[in-house]
Every structure is written in structure tokens, then in C-alpha cells.
Coordinates of C-alpha atoms and ligand atoms in Angstrom, one line a residue:
X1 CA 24.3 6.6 -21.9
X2 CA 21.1 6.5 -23.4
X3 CA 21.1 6.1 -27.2
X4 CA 17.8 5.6 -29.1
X5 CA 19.4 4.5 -32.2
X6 CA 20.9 1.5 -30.4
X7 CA 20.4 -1.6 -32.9
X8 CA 21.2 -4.1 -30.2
X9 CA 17.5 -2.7 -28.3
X10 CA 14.8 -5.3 -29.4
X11 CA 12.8 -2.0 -29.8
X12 CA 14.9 -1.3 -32.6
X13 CA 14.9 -4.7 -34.1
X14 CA 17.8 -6.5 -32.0
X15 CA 17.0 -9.8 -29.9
X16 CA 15.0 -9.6 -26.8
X17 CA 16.6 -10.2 -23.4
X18 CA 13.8 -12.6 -22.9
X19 CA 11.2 -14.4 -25.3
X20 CA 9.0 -15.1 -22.0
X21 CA 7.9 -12.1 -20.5
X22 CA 9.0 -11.4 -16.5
X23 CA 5.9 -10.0 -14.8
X24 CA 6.2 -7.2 -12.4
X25 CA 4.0 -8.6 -9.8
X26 CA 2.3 -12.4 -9.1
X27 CA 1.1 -13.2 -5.6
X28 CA 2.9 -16.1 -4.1
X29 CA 0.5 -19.1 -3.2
X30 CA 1.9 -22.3 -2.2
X31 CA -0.1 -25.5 -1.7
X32 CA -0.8 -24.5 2.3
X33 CA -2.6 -21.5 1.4
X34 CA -4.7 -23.6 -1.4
X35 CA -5.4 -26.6 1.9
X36 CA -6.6 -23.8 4.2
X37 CA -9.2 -22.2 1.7
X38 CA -10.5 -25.8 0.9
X39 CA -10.5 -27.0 5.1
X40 CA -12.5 -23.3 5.2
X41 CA -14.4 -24.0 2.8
X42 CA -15.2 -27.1 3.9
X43 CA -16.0 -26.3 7.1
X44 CA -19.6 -24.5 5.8
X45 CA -18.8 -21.5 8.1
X46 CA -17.9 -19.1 4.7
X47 CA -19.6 -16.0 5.8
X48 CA -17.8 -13.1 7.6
X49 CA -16.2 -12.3 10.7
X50 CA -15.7 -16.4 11.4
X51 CA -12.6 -18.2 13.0
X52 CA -10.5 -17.6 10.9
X53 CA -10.4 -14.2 10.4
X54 CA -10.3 -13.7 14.3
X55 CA -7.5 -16.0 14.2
X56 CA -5.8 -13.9 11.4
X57 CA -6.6 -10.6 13.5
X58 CA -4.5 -12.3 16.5
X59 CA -2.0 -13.4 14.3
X60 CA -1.6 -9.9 12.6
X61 CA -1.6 -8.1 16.3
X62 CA 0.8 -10.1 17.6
X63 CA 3.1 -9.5 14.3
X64 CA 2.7 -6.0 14.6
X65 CA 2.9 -5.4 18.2
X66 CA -0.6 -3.5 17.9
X67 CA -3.4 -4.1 20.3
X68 CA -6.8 -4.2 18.0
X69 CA -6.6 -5.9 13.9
X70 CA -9.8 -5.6 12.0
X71 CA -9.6 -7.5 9.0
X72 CA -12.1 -5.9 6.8
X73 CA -12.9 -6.3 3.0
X74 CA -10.1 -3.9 1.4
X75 CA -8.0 -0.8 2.3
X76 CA -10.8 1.4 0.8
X77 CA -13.1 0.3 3.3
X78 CA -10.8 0.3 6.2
X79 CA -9.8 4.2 5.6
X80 CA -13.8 4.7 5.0
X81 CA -14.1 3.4 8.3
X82 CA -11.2 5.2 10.0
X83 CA -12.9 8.2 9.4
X84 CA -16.3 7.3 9.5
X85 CA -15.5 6.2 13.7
X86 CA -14.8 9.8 14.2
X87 CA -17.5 11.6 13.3
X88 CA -16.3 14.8 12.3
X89 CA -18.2 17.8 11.6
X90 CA -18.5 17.9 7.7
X91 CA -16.9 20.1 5.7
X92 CA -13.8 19.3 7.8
X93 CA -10.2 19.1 6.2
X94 CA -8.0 16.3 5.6
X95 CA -4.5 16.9 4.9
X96 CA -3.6 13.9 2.5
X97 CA 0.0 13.6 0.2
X98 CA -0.5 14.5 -3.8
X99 CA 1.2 11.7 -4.6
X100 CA -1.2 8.4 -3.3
X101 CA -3.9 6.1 -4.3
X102 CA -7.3 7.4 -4.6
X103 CA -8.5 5.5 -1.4
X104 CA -6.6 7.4 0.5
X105 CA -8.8 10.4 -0.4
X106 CA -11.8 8.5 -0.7
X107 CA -11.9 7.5 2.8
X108 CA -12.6 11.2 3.4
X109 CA -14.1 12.4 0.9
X110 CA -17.2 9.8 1.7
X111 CA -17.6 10.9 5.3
X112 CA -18.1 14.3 3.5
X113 CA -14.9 16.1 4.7
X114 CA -12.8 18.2 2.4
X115 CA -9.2 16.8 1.3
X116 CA -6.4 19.6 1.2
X117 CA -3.1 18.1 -0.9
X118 CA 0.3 18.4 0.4
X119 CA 3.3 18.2 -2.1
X120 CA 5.9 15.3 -1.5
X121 CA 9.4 14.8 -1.8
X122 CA 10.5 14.5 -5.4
X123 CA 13.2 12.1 -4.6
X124 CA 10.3 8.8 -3.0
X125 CA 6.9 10.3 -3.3
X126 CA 6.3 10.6 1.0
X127 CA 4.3 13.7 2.2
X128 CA 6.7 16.5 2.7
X129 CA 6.9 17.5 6.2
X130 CA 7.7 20.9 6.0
X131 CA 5.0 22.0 3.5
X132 CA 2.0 20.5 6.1
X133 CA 2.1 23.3 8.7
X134 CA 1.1 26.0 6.2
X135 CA -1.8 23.4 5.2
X136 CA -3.3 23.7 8.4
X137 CA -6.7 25.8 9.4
X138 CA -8.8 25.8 12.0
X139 CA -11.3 23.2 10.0
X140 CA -7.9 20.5 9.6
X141 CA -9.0 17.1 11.6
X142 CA -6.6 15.2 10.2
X143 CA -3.4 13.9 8.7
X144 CA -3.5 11.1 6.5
X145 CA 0.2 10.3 5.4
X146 CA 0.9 7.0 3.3
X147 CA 4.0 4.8 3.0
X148 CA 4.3 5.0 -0.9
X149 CA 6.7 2.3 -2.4
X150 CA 6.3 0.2 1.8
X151 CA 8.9 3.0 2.8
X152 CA 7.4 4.4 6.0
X153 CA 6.9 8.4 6.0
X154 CA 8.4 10.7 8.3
X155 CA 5.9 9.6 11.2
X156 CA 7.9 11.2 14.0
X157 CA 7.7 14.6 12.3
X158 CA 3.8 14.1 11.6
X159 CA 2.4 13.2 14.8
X160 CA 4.7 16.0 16.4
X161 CA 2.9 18.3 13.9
X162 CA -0.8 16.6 14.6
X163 CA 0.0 16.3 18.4
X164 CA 0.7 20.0 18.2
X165 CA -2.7 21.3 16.4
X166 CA -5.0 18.1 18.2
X167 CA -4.8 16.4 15.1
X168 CA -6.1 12.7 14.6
X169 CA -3.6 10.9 12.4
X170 CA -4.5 7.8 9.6
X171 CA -1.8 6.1 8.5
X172 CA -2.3 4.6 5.1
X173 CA 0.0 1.8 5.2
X174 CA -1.6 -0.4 2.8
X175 CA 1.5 -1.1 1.2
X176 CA 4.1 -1.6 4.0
X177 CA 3.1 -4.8 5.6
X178 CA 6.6 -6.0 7.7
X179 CA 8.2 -2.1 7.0
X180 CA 10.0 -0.6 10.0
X181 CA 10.3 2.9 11.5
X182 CA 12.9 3.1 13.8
X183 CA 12.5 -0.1 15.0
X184 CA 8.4 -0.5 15.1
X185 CA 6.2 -2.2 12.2
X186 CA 4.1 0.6 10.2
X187 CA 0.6 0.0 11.9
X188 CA 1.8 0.6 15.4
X189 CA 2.9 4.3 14.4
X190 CA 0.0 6.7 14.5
X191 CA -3.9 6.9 16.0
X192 CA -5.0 4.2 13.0
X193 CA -3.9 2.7 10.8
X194 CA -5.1 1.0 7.6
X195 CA -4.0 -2.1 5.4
X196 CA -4.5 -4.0 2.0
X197 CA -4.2 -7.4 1.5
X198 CA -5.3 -6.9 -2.6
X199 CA -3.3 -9.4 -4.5
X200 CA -0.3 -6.9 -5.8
X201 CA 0.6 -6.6 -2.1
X202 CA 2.9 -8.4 0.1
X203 CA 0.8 -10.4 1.0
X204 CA -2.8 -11.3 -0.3
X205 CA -5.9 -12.1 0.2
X206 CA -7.3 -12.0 -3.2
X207 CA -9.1 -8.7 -2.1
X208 CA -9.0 -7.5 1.4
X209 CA -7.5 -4.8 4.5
X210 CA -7.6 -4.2 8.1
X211 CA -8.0 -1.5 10.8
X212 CA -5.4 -1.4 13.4
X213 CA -5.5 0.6 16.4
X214 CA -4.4 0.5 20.1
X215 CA -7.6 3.0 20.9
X216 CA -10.1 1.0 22.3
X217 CA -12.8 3.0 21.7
X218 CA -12.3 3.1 18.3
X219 CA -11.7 -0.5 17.6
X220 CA -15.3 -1.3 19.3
X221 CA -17.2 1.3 17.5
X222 CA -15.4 0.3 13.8
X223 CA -16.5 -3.5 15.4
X224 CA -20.0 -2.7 14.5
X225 CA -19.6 -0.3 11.6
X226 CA -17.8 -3.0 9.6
X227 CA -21.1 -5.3 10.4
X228 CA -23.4 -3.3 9.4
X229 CA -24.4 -1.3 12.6
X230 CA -25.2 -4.6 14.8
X231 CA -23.2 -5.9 17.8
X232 CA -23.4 -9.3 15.5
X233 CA -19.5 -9.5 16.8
X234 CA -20.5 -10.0 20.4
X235 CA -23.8 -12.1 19.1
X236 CA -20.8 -14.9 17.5
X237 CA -18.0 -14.6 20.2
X238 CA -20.0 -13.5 23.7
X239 CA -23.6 -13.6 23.7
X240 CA -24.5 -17.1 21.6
X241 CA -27.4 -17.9 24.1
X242 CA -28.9 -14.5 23.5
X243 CA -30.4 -15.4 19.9
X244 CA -30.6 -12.3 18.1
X245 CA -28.5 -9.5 18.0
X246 CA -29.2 -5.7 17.8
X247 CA -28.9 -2.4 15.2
X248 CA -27.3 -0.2 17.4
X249 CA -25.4 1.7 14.9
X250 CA -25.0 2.6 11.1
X251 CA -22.7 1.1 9.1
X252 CA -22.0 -1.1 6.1
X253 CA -20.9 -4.8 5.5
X254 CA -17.2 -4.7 5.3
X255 CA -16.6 -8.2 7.3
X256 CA -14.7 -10.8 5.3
X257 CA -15.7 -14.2 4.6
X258 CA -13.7 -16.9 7.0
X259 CA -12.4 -18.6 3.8
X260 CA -10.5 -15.4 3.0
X261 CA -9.8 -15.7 6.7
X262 CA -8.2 -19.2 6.1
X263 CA -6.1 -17.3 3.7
X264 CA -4.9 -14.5 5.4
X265 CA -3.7 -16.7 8.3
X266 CA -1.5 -19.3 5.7
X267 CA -0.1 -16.1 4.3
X268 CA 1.1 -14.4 7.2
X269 CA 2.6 -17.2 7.9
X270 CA 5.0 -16.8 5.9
X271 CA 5.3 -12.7 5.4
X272 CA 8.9 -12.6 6.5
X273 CA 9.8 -15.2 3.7
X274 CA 7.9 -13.5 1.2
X275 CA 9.4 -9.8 2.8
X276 CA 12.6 -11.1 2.8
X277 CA 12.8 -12.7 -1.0
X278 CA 11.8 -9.2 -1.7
X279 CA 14.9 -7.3 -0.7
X280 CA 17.2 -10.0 -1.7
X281 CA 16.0 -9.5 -5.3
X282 CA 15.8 -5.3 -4.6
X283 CA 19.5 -6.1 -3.3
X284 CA 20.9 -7.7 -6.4
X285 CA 19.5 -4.7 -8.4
X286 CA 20.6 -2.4 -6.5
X287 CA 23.9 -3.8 -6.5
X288 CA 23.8 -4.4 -10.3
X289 CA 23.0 -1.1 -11.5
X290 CA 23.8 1.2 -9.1
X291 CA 26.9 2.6 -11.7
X292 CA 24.2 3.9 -14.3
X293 CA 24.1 7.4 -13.8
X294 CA 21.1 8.0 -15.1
X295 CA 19.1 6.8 -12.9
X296 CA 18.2 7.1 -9.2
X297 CA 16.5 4.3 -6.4
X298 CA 13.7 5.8 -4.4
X299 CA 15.4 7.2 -1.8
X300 CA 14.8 5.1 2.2
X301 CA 13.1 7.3 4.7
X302 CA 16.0 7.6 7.3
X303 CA 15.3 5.3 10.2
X304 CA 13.0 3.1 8.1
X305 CA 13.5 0.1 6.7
X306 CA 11.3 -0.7 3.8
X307 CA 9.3 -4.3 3.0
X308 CA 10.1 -4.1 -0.3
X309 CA 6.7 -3.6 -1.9
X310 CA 8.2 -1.3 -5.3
X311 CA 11.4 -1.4 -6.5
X312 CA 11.3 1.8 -8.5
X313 CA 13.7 3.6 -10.4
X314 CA 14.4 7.4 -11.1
X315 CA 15.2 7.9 -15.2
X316 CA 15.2 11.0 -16.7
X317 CA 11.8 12.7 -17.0
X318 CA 11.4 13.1 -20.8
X319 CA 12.2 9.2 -21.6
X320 CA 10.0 7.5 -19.2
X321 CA 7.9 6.5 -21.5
X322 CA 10.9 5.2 -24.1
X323 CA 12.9 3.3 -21.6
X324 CA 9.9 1.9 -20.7
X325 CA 8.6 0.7 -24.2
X326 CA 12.2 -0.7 -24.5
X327 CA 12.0 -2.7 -21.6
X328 CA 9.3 -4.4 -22.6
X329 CA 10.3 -5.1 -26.0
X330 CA 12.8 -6.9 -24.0
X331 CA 11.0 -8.9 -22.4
X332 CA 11.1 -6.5 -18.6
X333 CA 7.4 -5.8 -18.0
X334 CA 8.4 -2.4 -16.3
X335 CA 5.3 0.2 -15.4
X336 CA 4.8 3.6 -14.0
X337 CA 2.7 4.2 -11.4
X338 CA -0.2 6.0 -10.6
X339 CA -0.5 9.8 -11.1
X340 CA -0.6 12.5 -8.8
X341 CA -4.5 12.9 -7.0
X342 CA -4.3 16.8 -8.9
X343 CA -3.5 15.3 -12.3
X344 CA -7.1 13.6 -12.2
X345 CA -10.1 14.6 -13.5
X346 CA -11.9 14.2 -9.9
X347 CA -9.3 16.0 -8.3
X348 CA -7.9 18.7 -10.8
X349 CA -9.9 21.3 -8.7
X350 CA -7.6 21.1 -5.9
X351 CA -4.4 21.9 -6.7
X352 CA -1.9 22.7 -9.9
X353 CA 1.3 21.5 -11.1
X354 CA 2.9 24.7 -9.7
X355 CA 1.3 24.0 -6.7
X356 CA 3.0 20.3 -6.8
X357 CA 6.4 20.2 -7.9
X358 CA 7.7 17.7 -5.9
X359 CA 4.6 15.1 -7.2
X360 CA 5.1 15.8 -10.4
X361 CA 8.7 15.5 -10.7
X362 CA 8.1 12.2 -8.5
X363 CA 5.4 10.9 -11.3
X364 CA 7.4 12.0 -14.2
X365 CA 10.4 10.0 -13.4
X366 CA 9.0 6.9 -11.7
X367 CA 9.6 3.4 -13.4
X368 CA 8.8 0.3 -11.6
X369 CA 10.3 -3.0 -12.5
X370 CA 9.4 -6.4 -11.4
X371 CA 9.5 -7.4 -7.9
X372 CA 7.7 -10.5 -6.1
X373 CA 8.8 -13.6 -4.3
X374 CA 8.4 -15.8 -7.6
X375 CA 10.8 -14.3 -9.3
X376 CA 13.8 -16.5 -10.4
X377 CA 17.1 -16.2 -10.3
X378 CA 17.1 -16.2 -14.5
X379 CA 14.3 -13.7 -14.4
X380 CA 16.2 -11.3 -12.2
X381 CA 19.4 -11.3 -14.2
X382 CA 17.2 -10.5 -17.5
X383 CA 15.6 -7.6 -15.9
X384 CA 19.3 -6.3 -15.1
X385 CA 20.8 -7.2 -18.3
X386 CA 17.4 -5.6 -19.8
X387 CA 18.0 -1.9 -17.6
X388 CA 21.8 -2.2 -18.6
X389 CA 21.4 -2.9 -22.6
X390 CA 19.0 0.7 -21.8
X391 CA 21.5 2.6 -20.8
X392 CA 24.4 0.4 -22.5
X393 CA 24.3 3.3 -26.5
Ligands
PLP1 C1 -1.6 3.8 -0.9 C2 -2.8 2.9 -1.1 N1 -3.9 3.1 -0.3 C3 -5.0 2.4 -0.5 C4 -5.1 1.4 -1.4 C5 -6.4 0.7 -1.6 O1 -6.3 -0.7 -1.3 P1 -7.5 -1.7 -1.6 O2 -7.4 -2.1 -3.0 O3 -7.2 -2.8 -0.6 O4 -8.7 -1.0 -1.3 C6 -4.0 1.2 -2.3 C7 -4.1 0.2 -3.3 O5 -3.2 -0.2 -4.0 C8 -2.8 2.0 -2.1 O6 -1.8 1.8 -2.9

């Protein structure tokens, strides 16, 4: 039971859990990821699209079972660019879940299509299914649903829907690196795919993302859009005796330097460590305070099987903000997350609170506490013992 009075709470005045704060994320770099930036660096060849990041786009396609990785310079530009490849009329809509990063948007919004929101489940923040058919017009190109929290969405029931009304799918997955849907790796799942490799996620780059597709076609035209317009990718790999290579298209510089390359291939590595650490740690909380009763896990899509990315927990609406002040006085560096696309300024236009129950009873209840590979045994009990002495009035 919740009890604000509660003298024990260091909020109140009581000892902390911990004197030395637990962080809620930290990348995990180990001495073989430091050797591989300093052999790349080493090396001289630091600029883009270099060995090492075609060695990380083989490594990442075989991992996922997908034909074509682009490893380009973050998510952001890799759902840019999934777009961008398809050149849709403008004006065109984009069906995209209330509850999601801004990228997500953003990738549409600057090929000059027009974003339409779809509620979510109030229960894990994933597009609700049901609510996209009435979304749909004769101007909707496209679906883009995201795996909030590295728990895949309901990709079955979305492609049935986009296979039904022709439409092209983007699957923002730049959180569920290693996350399965009915037995396949997010990125194999729908027309493209997009990734992040920013240094929250499971696993890092410093900054960075990827394209993944099994389309062809796609994967050679986003081949020269990520360099700029130029077939500079056939110029290093192919064509070497040629001596110059060609504008043949628009486009921007979204390669990434071969030291970050380097990186990328030392981390993979060792995702399924890192993945793995992950849901032990989600495991012990789970198993720890699943007897509160005020408070909810982010329910699993069924079928799926998440990587872990969030652990987040369901409290009641009206303390959020409380519970998490008083973890933090205790030494928990808990968080909420980011608010639903309507709720900002940029986006208010587009849709109400009525409009979004499900988002905003998601976002109102949404706490996240530390999770990442690093964390120690000693720093996982004190973020139980800090949720329990919560709840403990
Ligand atoms: C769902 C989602 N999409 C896209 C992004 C953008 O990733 P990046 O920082 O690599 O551009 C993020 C970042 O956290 C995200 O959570």
C-alpha cells in the first residue's frame, strides 16, 4: 500500500536504499570493442561505408535472417530513408502509433507526407490493431508500427491489414534488436525495417541505425541515397579501376564512418550476452515484485518474445510522479518516458486526449527502472528493495 507519510522513505527523511545512485541505462563496452575502434582507427580508412561496416551489415543479416543491412548514421535517417526510396505522392498519409518517438513521424513528415495517429493499447503502448482500419483513406501509403519497450507489435495483424489495402509497411524496430515474433527476429517482419544503435540501446554504436530489407530494389536505391546520390558503393566494392564515380541520384550523407563500423561488429558480437543479462535482471524483478498490487509489467505481445530494452512498470496514474521522486531519493534512478506524439507542441494539431485514451493512460502510468547488462547483482536487489519500501506504508 502506498503511504506518503511513510518515515522509513528517504523522501521523507529515512535512509536511502543506496548512497550511490543505480543508473537506468549505461552501454556495455568491454576492452574488445575499445581494440577494434583503435585497429580502425588505425587503419586510416575512418570515413564511411569502409570494411567494417560492410562486415557489420553481413554480420547483422546473417543475425537476423534478412537479406540487405544498411548501416546508416541513426534510426532517424534510416526511417527518412525508408520513405524517401518510395517516392510517394505528397500529401500522402502515414498511419504511425500515438505513442512513439518522434523519428518515427519524422521519417514522413520530411518526405512531405501527412502522419494520421492511431491510439495504442493502454496496457504496453503497441499500435492498436483494431483502431487502424477506420484510419485508412484512399491517400494512406503506409503503416509504420513500432516495437515500444523491444516487444514486437502485432505484425501479423498489420501486414494482413496493409496487404489488404496495398499498403507499404515500416517497421520501426529501433528498439528491439534480438526480439522475436513468433519465432522470427523483428527486422525480418515487414517491407522495411529500421534500427538504432544510439547508446541507450541494446546495443551501441555511440550514434548510429540500419535499413533492413529483403526487397532488392529498395536496398540498391537506399544504397545511393544514404551516399549522397552517387553509386560511390559500387566505385569502393566493384568498379575500383573506373576512377570516379557518378551523381545519379539525390540524397544525403547518412554512411557511417568504418571506425563506428569496427564497433558495431565487436558489439554484435556479443548481443545475445548483452540480450540475455537483460532478461535475467527483468526476471528477478519480475519475480520479486510481482505480489504488489499496485502495479502492472508491460504486458508481452502474445507470440513475441521481447529483448529486454525497458523494463517498465504500471503504477497508479496520479502518483507517477511521487513514486518516482521517491525512488530516486533512494537511490533508484527510475524515469518516465516519452509523451504521446499529440501531447507535443509539433503535433497537438493532430489528435486529442479523447481521441487517445489508450496513449494517454499508457503515458500516465509508465515508470521505467534500471535495466542494462552492467547492472550488479547489489544494484538489482536495491532497485527491488527501493519499489518494495514504495509500496511497503
Ligand atoms: C521508437 C524509436 N524510433 C526511432 C528512434 C530514433 O533513433 P536514433 O536516435 O537512432 O535516430 C528512437 C530513439 O530512441 C526510438 O525510440
Amino acid at each position: 500500500m502506498l503511504y506518503k507519510g511513510n518515515r522509513e522513505l528517504a523522501i521523507n527523511g529515512g535512509k536511502p536504499v543506496t548512497a550511490d545512485p543505480v543508473l537506468i541505462h549505461k552501454p556495455y563496452l568491454d576492452e574488445e570493442d575499445f581494440a577494434a575502434v583503435d585497429r580502425a582507427m588505425r587503419s586510416t580508412f575512418v570515413s564511411g561505408d569502409g570494411p567494417h561496416c560492410r562486415k557489420f551489415e553481413e554480420m547483422l543479416a546473417e543475425y537476423l535472417g534478412a537479406k540487405h543491412v544498411l548501416f546508416v548514421n541513426s534510426a532517424t535517417a534510416a526511417l527518412e530513408l525508408a520513405f524517401r526510396v518510395k517516392d510517394f505522392p505528397p500529401g500522402s498519409e502515414v498511419i504511425v502509433p500515438d505513442f512513439t518517438y518522434t523519428s518515427t513521424a519524422l521519417g514522413a513528415l520530411y518526405n512531405n507526407l501527412k502522419i494520421v495517429l492511431a491510439d495504442v493499447y493502454a496496457d504496453n503502448g503497441s499500435i492498436d490493431v483494431a483502431k487502424i482500419k477506420g484510419l485508412i483513406t484512399a491517400k494512406t501509403v503506409a503503416i509504420a508500427p513500432v516495437d515500444y519497450a523491444g516487444i514486437p507489435a502485432e505484425m501479423d495483424a498489420v501486414n494482413e491489414i496493409a496487404r489488404k489495402h496495398g499498403l507499404y509497411v515500416v517497421h520501426d524496430t529501433a528498439q528491439s534488436l534480438g526480439s522475436l515474433y513468433k519465432g522470427r527476429k523483428t527486422g525480418t517482419l515487414a517491407d522495411i525495417s529500421t534500427f538504432s544503435f544510439h547508446g541507450t540501446k541494446n546495443m551501441t554504436t555511440g550514434e548510429g541505425g540500419a535499413v533492413v530489407t529483403d526487397d532488392d530494389a529498395l536496398a540498391a536505391r537506399i544504397r545511393v541515397l544514404r551516399e549522397k546520390g552517387t553509386d560511390k558503393h559500387s566505385f569502393l566494392t566493384d568498379n575500383r579501376t573506373r576512377g570516379f564515380y557518378e551523381y545519379i541520384d539525390t540524397g544525403n550523407s547518412y554512411v557511417q564512418s568504418n571506425i563506428l563500423g569496427a564497433l558495431g561488429v565487436s558489439q554484435l558480437k556479443k548481443i545475445d550476452l548483452m540480450n540475455g543479462i537483460r532478461e535475467s535482471v527483468a526476471n528477478y524483478y519480475i519475480e520479486n515484485l510481482k505480489d504488489i498490487s499496485e502495479i502492472e509489467f508491460i504486458r508481452i505481445t502474445e507470440g513475441a518474445e521481447s529483448n529486454w530494452h525497458i523494463f517498465g512498470i504500471l503504477v497508479p496514474a496520479e502518483e507517477r510522479y511521487w513514486i518516482m521522486d521517491v525512488l530516486r531519493a533512494e537511490g533508484v534512478m527510475a524515469n518516465v518516458h516519452y509523451s504521446p506524439l499529440h501531447m507535443n507542441r509539433f503535433y497537438s494539431d493532430l489528435a486529442t486526449d479523447d481521441d487517445m485514451p489508450g496513449s494517454v493512460a499508457f503515458f500516465r502510468r509508465l515508470l521505467r527502472l534500471p535495466l542494462h547488462p552492467c547492472l550488479t547483482e547489489e544494484e538489482q536487489g536495491h532497485v527491488v528493495k527501493a519499489v518494495r519500501k514504495v509500496f511497503a506504508g
